[in-house]
Short mmCIF file of C-alpha atoms and ligand atoms in Angstrom, two decimals:
data_model
loop_
_atom_site.label_atom_id
_atom_site.label_comp_id
_atom_site.label_asym_id
_atom_site.label_seq_id
_atom_site.Cartn_x
_atom_site.Cartn_y
_atom_site.Cartn_z
CA MET A 1 103.46 112.38 146.28
CA SER A 2 102.76 108.76 146.17
CA VAL A 3 101.35 107.25 142.89
CA THR A 4 98.57 105.00 143.67
CA LEU A 5 97.17 101.74 141.68
CA GLY A 6 94.42 101.29 143.94
CA ASP A 7 94.80 98.04 145.94
CA ASP A 8 96.93 96.79 143.16
CA SER A 9 100.46 96.35 143.17
CA PHE A 10 102.47 97.57 140.04
CA ARG A 11 103.59 93.87 139.47
CA SER A 12 99.91 92.54 139.66
CA ALA A 13 99.08 95.27 137.20
CA ILE A 14 101.51 94.40 134.84
CA GLY A 15 100.59 90.82 135.26
CA GLU A 16 97.18 91.78 134.21
CA VAL A 17 98.53 93.69 131.25
CA ALA A 18 100.52 90.37 130.19
CA ALA A 19 97.13 88.43 130.67
CA ILE A 20 95.43 91.01 128.53
CA LEU A 21 97.81 90.55 125.69
CA GLU A 22 98.15 86.76 125.95
CA ASP A 23 94.47 86.60 125.51
CA TYR A 24 94.29 89.18 122.77
CA TRP A 25 97.03 87.32 120.80
CA GLU A 26 94.97 83.85 121.15
CA ASP A 27 91.92 85.44 120.18
CA LEU A 28 93.39 86.71 117.18
CA ARG A 29 95.25 83.34 116.32
CA GLU A 30 91.93 81.61 116.58
CA GLU A 31 90.03 84.37 114.77
CA ARG A 32 87.71 84.88 117.53
CA LEU A 33 87.60 88.62 116.95
CA PRO A 34 86.60 90.42 113.84
CA VAL A 35 89.26 92.24 111.72
CA THR A 36 87.48 95.55 111.97
CA PRO A 37 84.63 96.74 114.50
CA ASP A 38 81.21 97.21 113.56
CA LEU A 39 80.79 100.76 114.93
CA HIS A 40 79.67 104.12 114.04
CA PRO A 41 81.59 107.42 114.79
CA GLY A 42 80.86 108.26 118.50
CA ASP A 43 79.90 104.54 119.49
CA VAL A 44 83.07 104.12 121.51
CA ARG A 45 82.93 107.48 123.11
CA ALA A 46 79.66 106.92 124.33
CA MET A 47 81.01 104.02 126.41
CA LEU A 48 83.69 106.01 127.86
CA PRO A 49 83.39 108.00 131.18
CA ASP A 50 82.36 111.63 130.75
CA CYS A 51 85.53 113.31 132.57
CA VAL A 52 88.46 112.73 134.82
CA PRO A 53 87.29 111.06 138.10
CA VAL A 54 87.56 113.43 141.07
CA HIS A 55 89.37 110.47 142.89
CA GLY A 56 91.65 107.94 141.34
CA GLU A 57 90.14 104.67 140.48
CA PRO A 58 91.63 101.29 140.91
CA ILE A 59 93.94 100.52 137.99
CA ARG A 60 92.00 96.88 137.61
CA ASP A 61 88.92 98.82 136.70
CA VAL A 62 90.55 100.78 133.96
CA LEU A 63 92.30 97.46 132.67
CA ALA A 64 88.46 96.08 132.82
CA ASP A 65 87.42 98.85 130.42
CA VAL A 66 90.41 97.87 128.17
CA ARG A 67 88.99 94.47 127.87
CA ARG A 68 85.20 95.93 127.54
CA VAL A 69 85.54 98.91 125.45
CA VAL A 70 88.87 99.69 124.05
CA ILE A 71 89.60 96.13 122.73
CA PRO A 72 86.47 95.40 120.95
CA GLY A 73 86.72 98.98 119.48
CA LEU A 74 89.97 98.43 117.63
CA VAL A 75 90.91 97.49 114.10
CA HIS A 76 93.21 94.42 114.87
CA TRP A 77 96.20 95.06 113.07
CA GLN A 78 97.67 91.65 113.83
CA HIS A 79 94.74 89.71 112.83
CA PRO A 80 95.62 86.78 110.40
CA SER A 81 93.17 88.29 108.07
CA PHE A 82 94.29 92.06 108.37
CA LEU A 83 95.83 92.25 104.85
CA GLY A 84 95.54 96.05 104.53
CA TYR A 85 98.30 98.61 104.60
CA TYR A 86 101.55 97.03 105.37
CA PRO A 87 101.87 94.85 108.70
CA THR A 88 102.66 95.97 112.08
CA GLN A 89 103.61 92.87 114.27
CA PRO A 90 105.37 93.37 117.68
CA SER A 91 106.53 90.27 119.22
CA PRO A 92 106.21 90.03 122.74
CA ALA A 93 110.21 90.77 123.27
CA SER A 94 109.41 94.24 121.61
CA VAL A 95 106.60 94.85 124.15
CA VAL A 96 108.68 93.81 127.13
CA GLY A 97 111.57 96.25 125.80
CA GLU A 98 109.07 98.91 125.08
CA LEU A 99 107.61 98.63 128.74
CA LEU A 100 111.04 98.94 130.22
CA ALA A 101 111.82 102.04 128.06
CA SER A 102 108.68 103.52 129.13
CA GLY A 103 109.44 102.86 132.91
CA LEU A 104 113.04 104.09 132.54
CA ALA A 105 111.76 107.18 130.83
CA VAL A 106 115.27 108.18 129.29
CA GLN A 107 115.22 111.31 127.01
CA HIS A 108 118.63 110.83 125.08
CA MET A 109 118.54 113.85 123.15
CA MET A 110 122.19 114.09 123.56
CA TRP A 111 124.66 111.47 124.96
CA SER A 112 125.07 113.43 128.20
CA THR A 113 121.39 112.78 128.81
CA GLY A 114 121.58 109.06 128.05
CA PRO A 115 125.12 107.61 127.45
CA ALA A 116 123.86 104.08 127.72
CA ALA A 117 120.78 104.69 125.53
CA THR A 118 122.86 106.52 122.97
CA GLU A 119 125.54 103.88 122.58
CA LEU A 120 123.14 100.96 122.73
CA GLU A 121 121.32 102.63 119.76
CA GLU A 122 124.47 103.16 117.72
CA ALA A 123 125.29 99.55 118.39
CA VAL A 124 121.78 98.05 117.64
CA LEU A 125 121.90 100.00 114.33
CA ASP A 126 125.20 98.83 113.39
CA HIS A 127 124.11 95.52 114.21
CA LEU A 128 121.11 95.53 112.14
CA ALA A 129 122.76 97.07 109.14
CA VAL A 130 125.10 94.05 109.24
CA ALA A 131 122.18 91.53 109.67
CA LEU A 132 120.40 93.15 106.59
CA GLY A 133 123.52 93.03 104.68
CA LEU A 134 123.74 96.82 104.10
CA PRO A 135 127.05 98.50 102.94
CA GLU A 136 129.91 99.17 105.59
CA ARG A 137 129.75 102.93 104.74
CA PHE A 138 126.42 103.14 106.95
CA LEU A 139 128.17 101.91 109.86
CA SER A 140 129.09 104.25 112.90
CA THR A 141 132.36 103.00 112.98
CA GLY A 142 133.27 104.83 109.91
CA ASP A 143 131.70 108.05 108.59
CA GLY A 144 128.01 106.86 108.51
CA GLY A 145 125.77 105.81 111.19
CA GLY A 146 122.05 105.08 112.06
CA VAL A 147 119.49 106.51 114.00
CA LEU A 148 116.06 105.44 115.03
CA GLN A 149 113.54 107.76 113.58
CA ASP A 150 109.85 107.63 114.37
CA SER A 151 108.70 106.93 110.90
CA ALA A 152 109.83 106.66 107.34
CA SER A 153 108.19 110.09 106.83
CA SER A 154 110.87 111.76 109.30
CA ALA A 155 113.28 109.79 107.79
CA VAL A 156 112.54 111.22 104.23
CA LEU A 157 112.39 114.64 105.76
CA VAL A 158 115.62 114.88 107.53
CA ALA A 159 117.34 113.11 104.22
CA VAL A 160 115.85 116.18 102.50
CA ALA A 161 117.58 118.79 105.12
CA ALA A 162 120.85 116.86 104.72
CA ALA A 163 120.57 116.90 101.00
CA LEU A 164 119.90 120.54 100.82
CA TYR A 165 122.75 121.35 103.05
CA ARG A 166 125.07 119.42 100.85
CA ALA A 167 123.70 120.79 97.43
CA SER A 168 123.95 124.18 98.81
CA GLY A 169 127.38 123.87 100.59
CA GLY A 170 125.54 124.96 103.69
CA ARG A 171 124.17 128.15 102.23
CA TRP A 172 120.58 126.54 102.59
CA ARG A 173 120.74 127.04 106.33
CA GLU A 174 120.63 130.83 106.00
CA HIS A 175 119.07 131.43 102.78
CA GLY A 176 116.58 128.55 102.37
CA THR A 177 115.76 126.95 99.03
CA GLU A 178 115.90 130.23 97.01
CA GLY A 179 113.82 128.48 94.52
CA ARG A 180 116.64 126.53 92.99
CA TYR A 181 116.41 122.90 94.51
CA ARG A 182 114.47 120.04 93.35
CA LEU A 183 113.46 116.66 94.65
CA TYR A 184 112.64 113.62 92.16
CA CYS A 185 110.54 110.60 92.62
CA THR A 186 108.04 108.65 90.82
CA ASP A 187 104.16 108.87 91.30
CA GLN A 188 104.66 105.40 93.20
CA ALA A 189 106.74 107.15 95.89
CA ASN A 190 104.86 106.97 99.20
CA SER A 191 102.76 110.18 100.06
CA CYS A 192 105.44 111.19 102.62
CA VAL A 193 107.79 112.01 99.93
CA PRO A 194 105.93 114.81 98.37
CA LYS A 195 104.91 115.78 101.80
CA ALA A 196 108.57 116.06 102.74
CA SER A 197 109.27 118.00 99.62
CA ARG A 198 106.39 120.59 100.38
CA ILE A 199 107.47 120.86 104.16
CA ALA A 200 110.93 121.51 102.88
CA GLY A 201 109.84 124.24 100.84
CA LEU A 202 110.64 122.72 97.70
CA GLY A 203 106.89 122.33 96.45
CA GLU A 204 106.03 119.57 94.48
CA PRO A 205 108.43 116.90 93.72
CA THR A 206 109.21 116.43 90.10
CA GLN A 207 107.84 113.28 88.94
CA ILE A 208 110.09 110.66 87.02
CA PRO A 209 107.98 108.28 84.62
CA THR A 210 108.36 104.72 85.36
CA LEU A 211 109.66 102.04 83.12
CA ALA A 212 106.96 100.81 80.66
CA GLY A 213 104.69 98.01 82.13
CA THR A 214 106.09 98.54 85.43
CA CYS A 215 105.95 100.93 88.68
CA GLU A 216 109.75 101.18 88.82
CA MET A 217 111.66 104.58 88.13
CA ASP A 218 113.07 104.84 84.63
CA PRO A 219 116.57 105.92 85.10
CA ARG A 220 116.92 107.03 81.71
CA ALA A 221 114.09 109.52 81.98
CA LEU A 222 115.70 110.47 85.44
CA HIS A 223 118.82 111.33 83.60
CA GLU A 224 117.01 113.72 80.94
CA GLN A 225 114.92 115.47 83.63
CA LEU A 226 118.31 116.10 85.77
CA ALA A 227 120.08 117.30 82.64
CA ALA A 228 117.37 119.55 81.71
CA ASP A 229 116.93 120.93 85.04
CA SER A 230 120.78 121.63 85.53
CA ALA A 231 120.73 123.19 81.90
CA ALA A 232 118.01 125.46 83.22
CA GLY A 233 120.08 126.51 86.43
CA LEU A 234 118.09 124.31 88.81
CA VAL A 235 119.77 122.20 91.42
CA PRO A 236 118.92 118.41 91.47
CA ALA A 237 119.10 118.05 95.32
CA ILE A 238 117.64 114.65 95.96
CA VAL A 239 116.26 111.58 94.42
CA VAL A 240 114.02 109.47 96.54
CA THR A 241 113.76 105.76 95.28
CA SER A 242 111.68 102.86 96.82
CA VAL A 243 112.63 99.47 97.74
CA GLY A 244 108.99 98.30 97.89
CA THR A 245 106.52 100.87 97.08
CA THR A 246 103.35 101.08 99.06
CA GLY A 247 101.02 100.41 96.05
CA THR A 248 102.47 97.17 94.47
CA CYS A 249 105.92 96.75 96.36
CA ALA A 250 107.82 97.82 93.32
CA ILE A 251 111.54 97.87 93.57
CA ASP A 252 113.27 100.76 91.84
CA PRO A 253 116.52 100.09 90.00
CA ILE A 254 118.79 101.80 92.57
CA ALA A 255 122.13 100.91 90.84
CA ALA A 256 121.02 102.80 87.73
CA VAL A 257 119.59 105.67 89.59
CA ALA A 258 122.43 105.89 91.73
CA ALA A 259 124.62 106.29 88.73
CA VAL A 260 122.57 109.21 87.65
CA CYS A 261 122.69 110.68 91.13
CA ARG A 262 126.58 110.57 90.92
CA GLU A 263 126.65 112.28 87.89
CA PHE A 264 124.48 115.36 89.09
CA GLY A 265 125.69 115.28 92.60
CA ALA A 266 122.20 114.51 93.95
CA TRP A 267 121.57 112.79 97.20
CA LEU A 268 119.95 109.37 96.95
CA HIS A 269 117.68 108.37 99.56
CA VAL A 270 116.36 104.84 99.55
CA ASP A 271 112.79 104.54 101.35
CA ALA A 272 112.69 100.66 101.99
CA ALA A 273 110.02 101.24 104.66
CA TYR A 274 108.30 97.85 104.20
CA ALA A 275 110.50 95.67 101.94
CA GLY A 276 113.86 96.61 103.59
CA SER A 277 113.30 93.81 106.35
CA ALA A 278 113.15 91.15 103.77
CA ALA A 279 117.17 91.66 103.27
CA VAL A 280 117.65 89.83 106.59
CA CYS A 281 117.24 86.82 104.32
CA PRO A 282 120.33 86.70 102.01
CA GLU A 283 118.24 85.23 99.23
CA ASN A 284 116.41 88.48 99.39
CA ARG A 285 119.34 90.90 99.07
CA TRP A 286 119.02 91.50 95.44
CA ILE A 287 116.45 93.98 96.51
CA ASN A 288 119.13 96.18 97.80
CA GLU A 289 121.49 96.10 94.68
CA GLY A 290 123.18 99.26 94.31
CA VAL A 291 122.34 100.55 97.78
CA GLU A 292 126.23 100.85 98.16
CA HIS A 293 125.80 104.07 96.37
CA ALA A 294 122.97 105.44 98.55
CA ASP A 295 123.53 108.54 100.81
CA SER A 296 120.76 107.31 102.97
CA TYR A 297 118.31 104.30 103.75
CA ALA A 298 115.52 103.62 105.73
CA VAL A 299 113.38 100.62 106.97
CA ASN A 300 110.43 100.58 109.28
CA CYS A 301 111.25 97.87 111.80
CA HIS A 302 107.59 98.29 113.14
CA LYS A 303 106.25 96.88 109.80
CA TRP A 304 108.06 93.61 109.29
CA LEU A 305 110.59 93.11 111.77
CA LEU A 306 108.72 92.09 114.77
CA THR A 307 109.07 95.52 116.62
CA GLY A 308 106.28 97.79 117.85
CA PRO A 309 105.56 101.15 116.38
CA PRO A 310 107.15 103.55 115.98
CA CYS A 311 110.70 102.42 114.87
CA ASP A 312 112.07 103.48 111.73
CA ALA A 313 115.92 102.66 111.25
CA MET A 314 117.74 105.19 109.07
CA TRP A 315 121.28 105.13 107.96
CA VAL A 316 123.29 107.77 106.36
CA ALA A 317 126.64 107.12 104.67
CA ASP A 318 128.06 110.63 105.82
CA ARG A 319 126.64 111.77 109.16
CA HIS A 320 128.54 114.97 108.89
CA SER A 321 126.01 116.16 106.16
CA LEU A 322 123.02 115.28 108.22
CA THR A 323 124.25 116.67 111.51
CA ALA A 324 125.46 119.93 109.85
CA ALA A 325 122.03 120.47 108.43
CA MET A 326 120.05 119.74 111.83
CA ASP A 327 122.61 120.95 114.19
CA ILE A 328 121.19 123.20 117.16
CA ARG A 329 123.21 124.70 119.93
CA PRO A 330 121.17 126.60 122.45
CA PRO A 331 123.00 127.47 125.65
CA PHE A 332 121.00 125.14 127.80
CA LEU A 333 121.97 122.20 125.73
CA ARG A 334 125.74 122.92 125.96
CA ASN A 335 127.86 120.39 127.73
CA GLN A 336 131.33 119.07 127.87
CA ALA A 337 130.65 115.79 125.87
CA SER A 338 129.04 117.53 123.00
CA ASP A 339 131.71 120.31 122.71
CA SER A 340 134.09 117.54 122.58
CA GLY A 341 132.77 116.16 119.30
CA ASP A 342 133.40 112.57 120.44
CA VAL A 343 129.92 111.61 121.19
CA THR A 344 126.60 111.33 119.22
CA ASP A 345 123.97 113.83 120.08
CA PHE A 346 120.64 112.24 118.29
CA ARG A 347 118.99 115.73 118.60
CA ASP A 348 121.01 116.54 115.43
CA TRP A 349 119.69 113.58 113.61
CA GLN A 350 115.82 114.26 113.72
CA VAL A 351 113.30 116.73 113.87
CA PRO A 352 112.35 116.68 117.49
CA LEU A 353 114.52 117.70 120.22
CA MET A 354 113.58 114.78 122.43
CA HIS A 355 114.84 111.41 121.56
CA PRO A 356 112.97 108.42 123.13
CA PHE A 357 114.71 105.01 123.96
CA ARG A 358 113.24 103.34 120.89
CA ALA A 359 116.54 101.25 120.76
CA LEU A 360 115.49 98.99 123.74
CA LYS A 361 112.53 97.28 122.24
CA LEU A 362 114.53 96.76 118.92
CA TRP A 363 117.48 95.36 121.04
CA PHE A 364 115.13 93.01 122.74
CA VAL A 365 113.87 91.74 119.38
CA LEU A 366 117.17 91.28 117.80
CA ARG A 367 118.68 89.65 120.72
CA THR A 368 115.81 87.29 121.28
CA HIS A 369 114.88 86.24 117.90
CA GLY A 370 118.34 86.44 116.55
CA VAL A 371 119.06 86.56 112.73
CA GLU A 372 117.70 83.16 112.12
CA GLY A 373 114.36 83.91 114.08
CA LEU A 374 113.81 86.87 112.07
CA ARG A 375 114.65 85.16 108.85
CA ALA A 376 112.06 82.47 109.81
CA HIS A 377 109.48 85.15 110.26
CA ILE A 378 110.27 86.66 106.94
CA ARG A 379 110.22 83.28 105.04
CA GLU A 380 106.85 82.18 106.61
CA GLN A 381 105.24 85.46 105.60
CA LEU A 382 106.53 84.98 102.16
CA SER A 383 105.38 81.60 101.98
CA HIS A 384 101.81 82.89 102.74
CA ALA A 385 102.09 85.48 100.16
CA ALA A 386 103.14 82.96 97.72
CA LEU A 387 100.28 80.72 98.68
CA LEU A 388 98.01 83.62 98.27
CA ALA A 389 99.20 84.22 94.83
CA ASP A 390 98.56 80.68 93.78
CA LEU A 391 95.15 81.01 94.99
CA VAL A 392 94.45 84.10 93.20
CA ARG A 393 95.90 82.60 90.03
CA ASP A 394 93.82 79.46 90.39
CA SER A 395 90.57 81.49 90.88
CA PRO A 396 88.41 82.10 87.64
CA GLY A 397 87.16 85.57 87.56
CA PHE A 398 90.40 87.08 89.31
CA GLU A 399 93.30 88.58 87.89
CA LEU A 400 96.74 88.46 89.72
CA VAL A 401 98.06 91.84 89.20
CA SER A 402 101.44 91.59 90.89
CA HIS A 403 103.21 89.57 93.62
CA SER A 404 106.24 91.24 95.07
CA LEU A 405 107.74 89.76 98.49
CA GLY A 406 104.70 89.65 101.01
CA LEU A 407 102.34 91.87 98.81
CA VAL A 408 99.76 90.31 96.56
CA CYS A 409 97.87 92.45 94.40
CA PHE A 410 94.51 91.29 92.67
CA ARG A 411 91.36 92.42 91.20
CA LEU A 412 88.29 91.04 89.48
CA THR A 413 88.44 90.80 85.78
CA GLY A 414 86.29 93.57 84.19
CA ASP A 415 85.64 96.99 84.93
CA ASN A 416 86.93 98.81 88.13
CA ALA A 417 83.41 99.08 89.58
CA ARG A 418 83.21 95.23 90.23
CA THR A 419 86.64 95.38 92.25
CA GLU A 420 85.54 98.49 94.09
CA ARG A 421 82.30 96.78 94.83
CA LEU A 422 84.04 93.77 96.08
CA ARG A 423 86.17 95.82 98.40
CA ALA A 424 82.99 97.38 99.93
CA GLU A 425 81.35 94.06 100.39
CA LEU A 426 84.56 92.59 102.09
CA ASP A 427 84.75 95.67 104.32
CA ALA A 428 81.10 95.10 105.23
CA THR A 429 82.00 91.38 106.42
CA HIS A 430 84.49 92.92 109.31
CA ARG A 431 86.15 89.62 108.68
CA ILE A 432 89.03 90.81 106.46
CA LEU A 433 90.61 93.89 105.49
CA VAL A 434 92.35 94.63 102.02
CA THR A 435 93.36 98.21 100.79
CA PRO A 436 93.26 99.41 97.26
CA THR A 437 95.56 101.23 95.03
CA THR A 438 95.34 102.20 91.35
CA VAL A 439 97.89 101.64 88.69
CA ASP A 440 97.36 102.81 85.17
CA GLY A 441 93.82 103.62 86.08
CA ARG A 442 93.05 100.25 87.13
CA TYR A 443 91.44 99.58 90.50
CA ILE A 444 93.46 97.01 92.31
CA LEU A 445 93.19 95.36 95.96
CA ARG A 446 96.43 94.85 97.95
CA ALA A 447 96.81 91.91 100.47
CA ALA A 448 99.91 92.36 102.52
CA LEU A 449 100.78 89.10 104.29
CA GLY A 450 102.52 89.74 107.44
CA SER A 451 100.70 88.46 110.56
CA ARG A 452 102.95 86.54 113.05
CA LEU A 453 99.64 84.90 114.06
CA ALA A 454 98.71 83.49 110.42
CA SER A 455 99.01 80.18 109.15
CA GLN A 456 98.50 78.43 105.69
CA ALA A 457 94.91 77.59 106.86
CA SER A 458 94.13 81.15 107.82
CA VAL A 459 95.35 82.26 104.32
CA ARG A 460 93.21 79.68 102.75
CA ASN A 461 90.34 81.04 105.00
CA ALA A 462 90.78 84.52 103.75
CA TRP A 463 90.88 83.65 100.36
CA ALA A 464 87.76 81.53 100.47
CA LEU A 465 86.04 84.47 101.93
CA VAL A 466 87.13 86.74 99.05
CA ARG A 467 85.99 84.31 96.68
CA GLU A 468 82.64 83.74 98.15
CA THR A 469 82.14 87.47 98.40
CA ALA A 470 82.91 87.83 94.98
CA ALA A 471 80.49 85.14 93.63
CA ALA A 472 77.54 87.37 94.31
CA ILE A 473 78.96 90.25 92.04
CA PRO A 474 77.74 90.17 88.51
CA GLU A 475 80.09 89.63 85.68
CA GLY A 476 80.85 93.04 84.11
CA ARG A 477 82.61 94.34 81.02
CA PRO A 478 86.27 93.72 80.43
CA ALA A 479 88.35 96.89 81.41
CA SER A 480 89.42 98.43 78.43
CA SER A 481 93.18 99.31 79.79
CA GLU A 482 93.59 95.43 80.50
CA THR A 483 96.84 94.16 79.00
CA SER A 484 99.22 91.52 79.45
CA GLN A 485 101.87 94.29 80.14
CA THR A 486 100.20 95.71 83.37
CA THR A 487 99.38 92.31 84.53
CA ALA A 488 103.36 92.08 85.47
CA VAL A 489 103.26 95.39 87.27
CA GLY A 490 105.57 95.21 90.41
CA ALA A 491 106.23 91.44 89.88
CA ARG A 492 109.73 90.20 90.08
C1 LIG B 501 106.89 102.65 101.12
C2 LIG B 501 106.50 103.41 102.17
N1 LIG B 501 107.27 104.37 102.51
C3 LIG B 501 106.91 105.24 103.54
C4 LIG B 501 105.78 104.83 104.41
C5 LIG B 501 105.39 105.83 105.42
O1 LIG B 501 105.67 105.15 106.67
P1 LIG B 501 105.50 105.94 107.98
O2 LIG B 501 103.99 105.70 108.36
O3 LIG B 501 106.61 105.25 108.87
O4 LIG B 501 105.84 107.54 107.87
C6 LIG B 501 104.99 103.89 104.04
C7 LIG B 501 103.73 103.12 104.77
O5 LIG B 501 103.28 102.27 104.73
C8 LIG B 501 105.52 103.01 103.11
O6 LIG B 501 104.71 102.01 102.65
#
């Protein structure tokens, strides 16, 4: 069966896709689009065809609908004033790599189903580890190695599986968790950490307190908890730390936590989903201090490393714990290369069986930007964050709660209701997006700077909008929990 694009050739269709994206990025750079659409649920559905057409339509009509219906209905994650969550900023090189990967449609669950894709992925992860200054033990040339997961959530989940395998001496595969194993993190860990704990059958994680006045794990409290649990016959299987929490981009003290993990034989996973990319700049490598003792480490290249989603780079120091935990060998997957033990089969490094060719887009990014290009991107975003932090500091009525890497957290002075109202009113403008968090009961707005289309001018414009919107909110009572200590939350 021949696949038709109507009267259009594949080349012209791809040309139109390139035109759509170039126009889109230009519209965002010039802020000709809002950040969020002004829509009600069902508005977009009402503009879509009712069903599959009986006869295929020309692809140019479908592409026209992308311009007409899809793009206006999106939240524009690459917009300079999209400051919510953490960024996603694929560079054109990533898009080209992704397009190629989609056309090549390789599924390299095993080396034998995609030798070049497998070896390229191994090489790309080794190269990226070196570019980020990660320890040698994560390289595939030794006992370690890297894999591209879809998400940081998947990385945590497979780290938990590996930890359970190691902590149980392999018994977990047959007998499950037997109610003995524990996972530890702080209340600032991303929600994917308790989720992984529940999925793995460990129930809720044990929460370790944070150091006073910070959002960072308290290693002494961790030690006390692990000692008490061990004495009670429980097995501390894994501690999940954050290099850059979601709430305030706080950095856990990895070296001190690692010492506790070593004492109790617990696996140490470092979730560096957002902040890990910053380590491409040598001056930011302090964030990874102690990581040479970690068992696994993950960073979302789709957050801050100019790569399209999904693309989470995960490394382990001992790949055997991971593959022994995840290994599957049904007859239909048996092949000589796997049996030889000489190859990497990514099916044993992840939850799904299929392994898409994500490495191609990352390879395109690394090769076309080079280390210096990536550094320039990170440094530019950091300079935008520093500017925003200065603007907040210089604005009467605002409180700079924290500034860590590209994340600036602020609130209005007074009770939470004022900041909650500010957020609602900013949302209603559709011209900016910030997302909230709470620390010690205080409602805070997070602004994550990361758009490759942003400039100093766009940062100033975004802040002017925040100030203008806040000016209409009446003064309130000071929040009772306002202290100078909490003002330093997460700040480094
Ligand atoms: C620190 C941190 N960890 C994990 C995640 C979850 O990432 P993913 O969506 O890749 O699962 C996020 C998401 O923003 C995050 O900020």
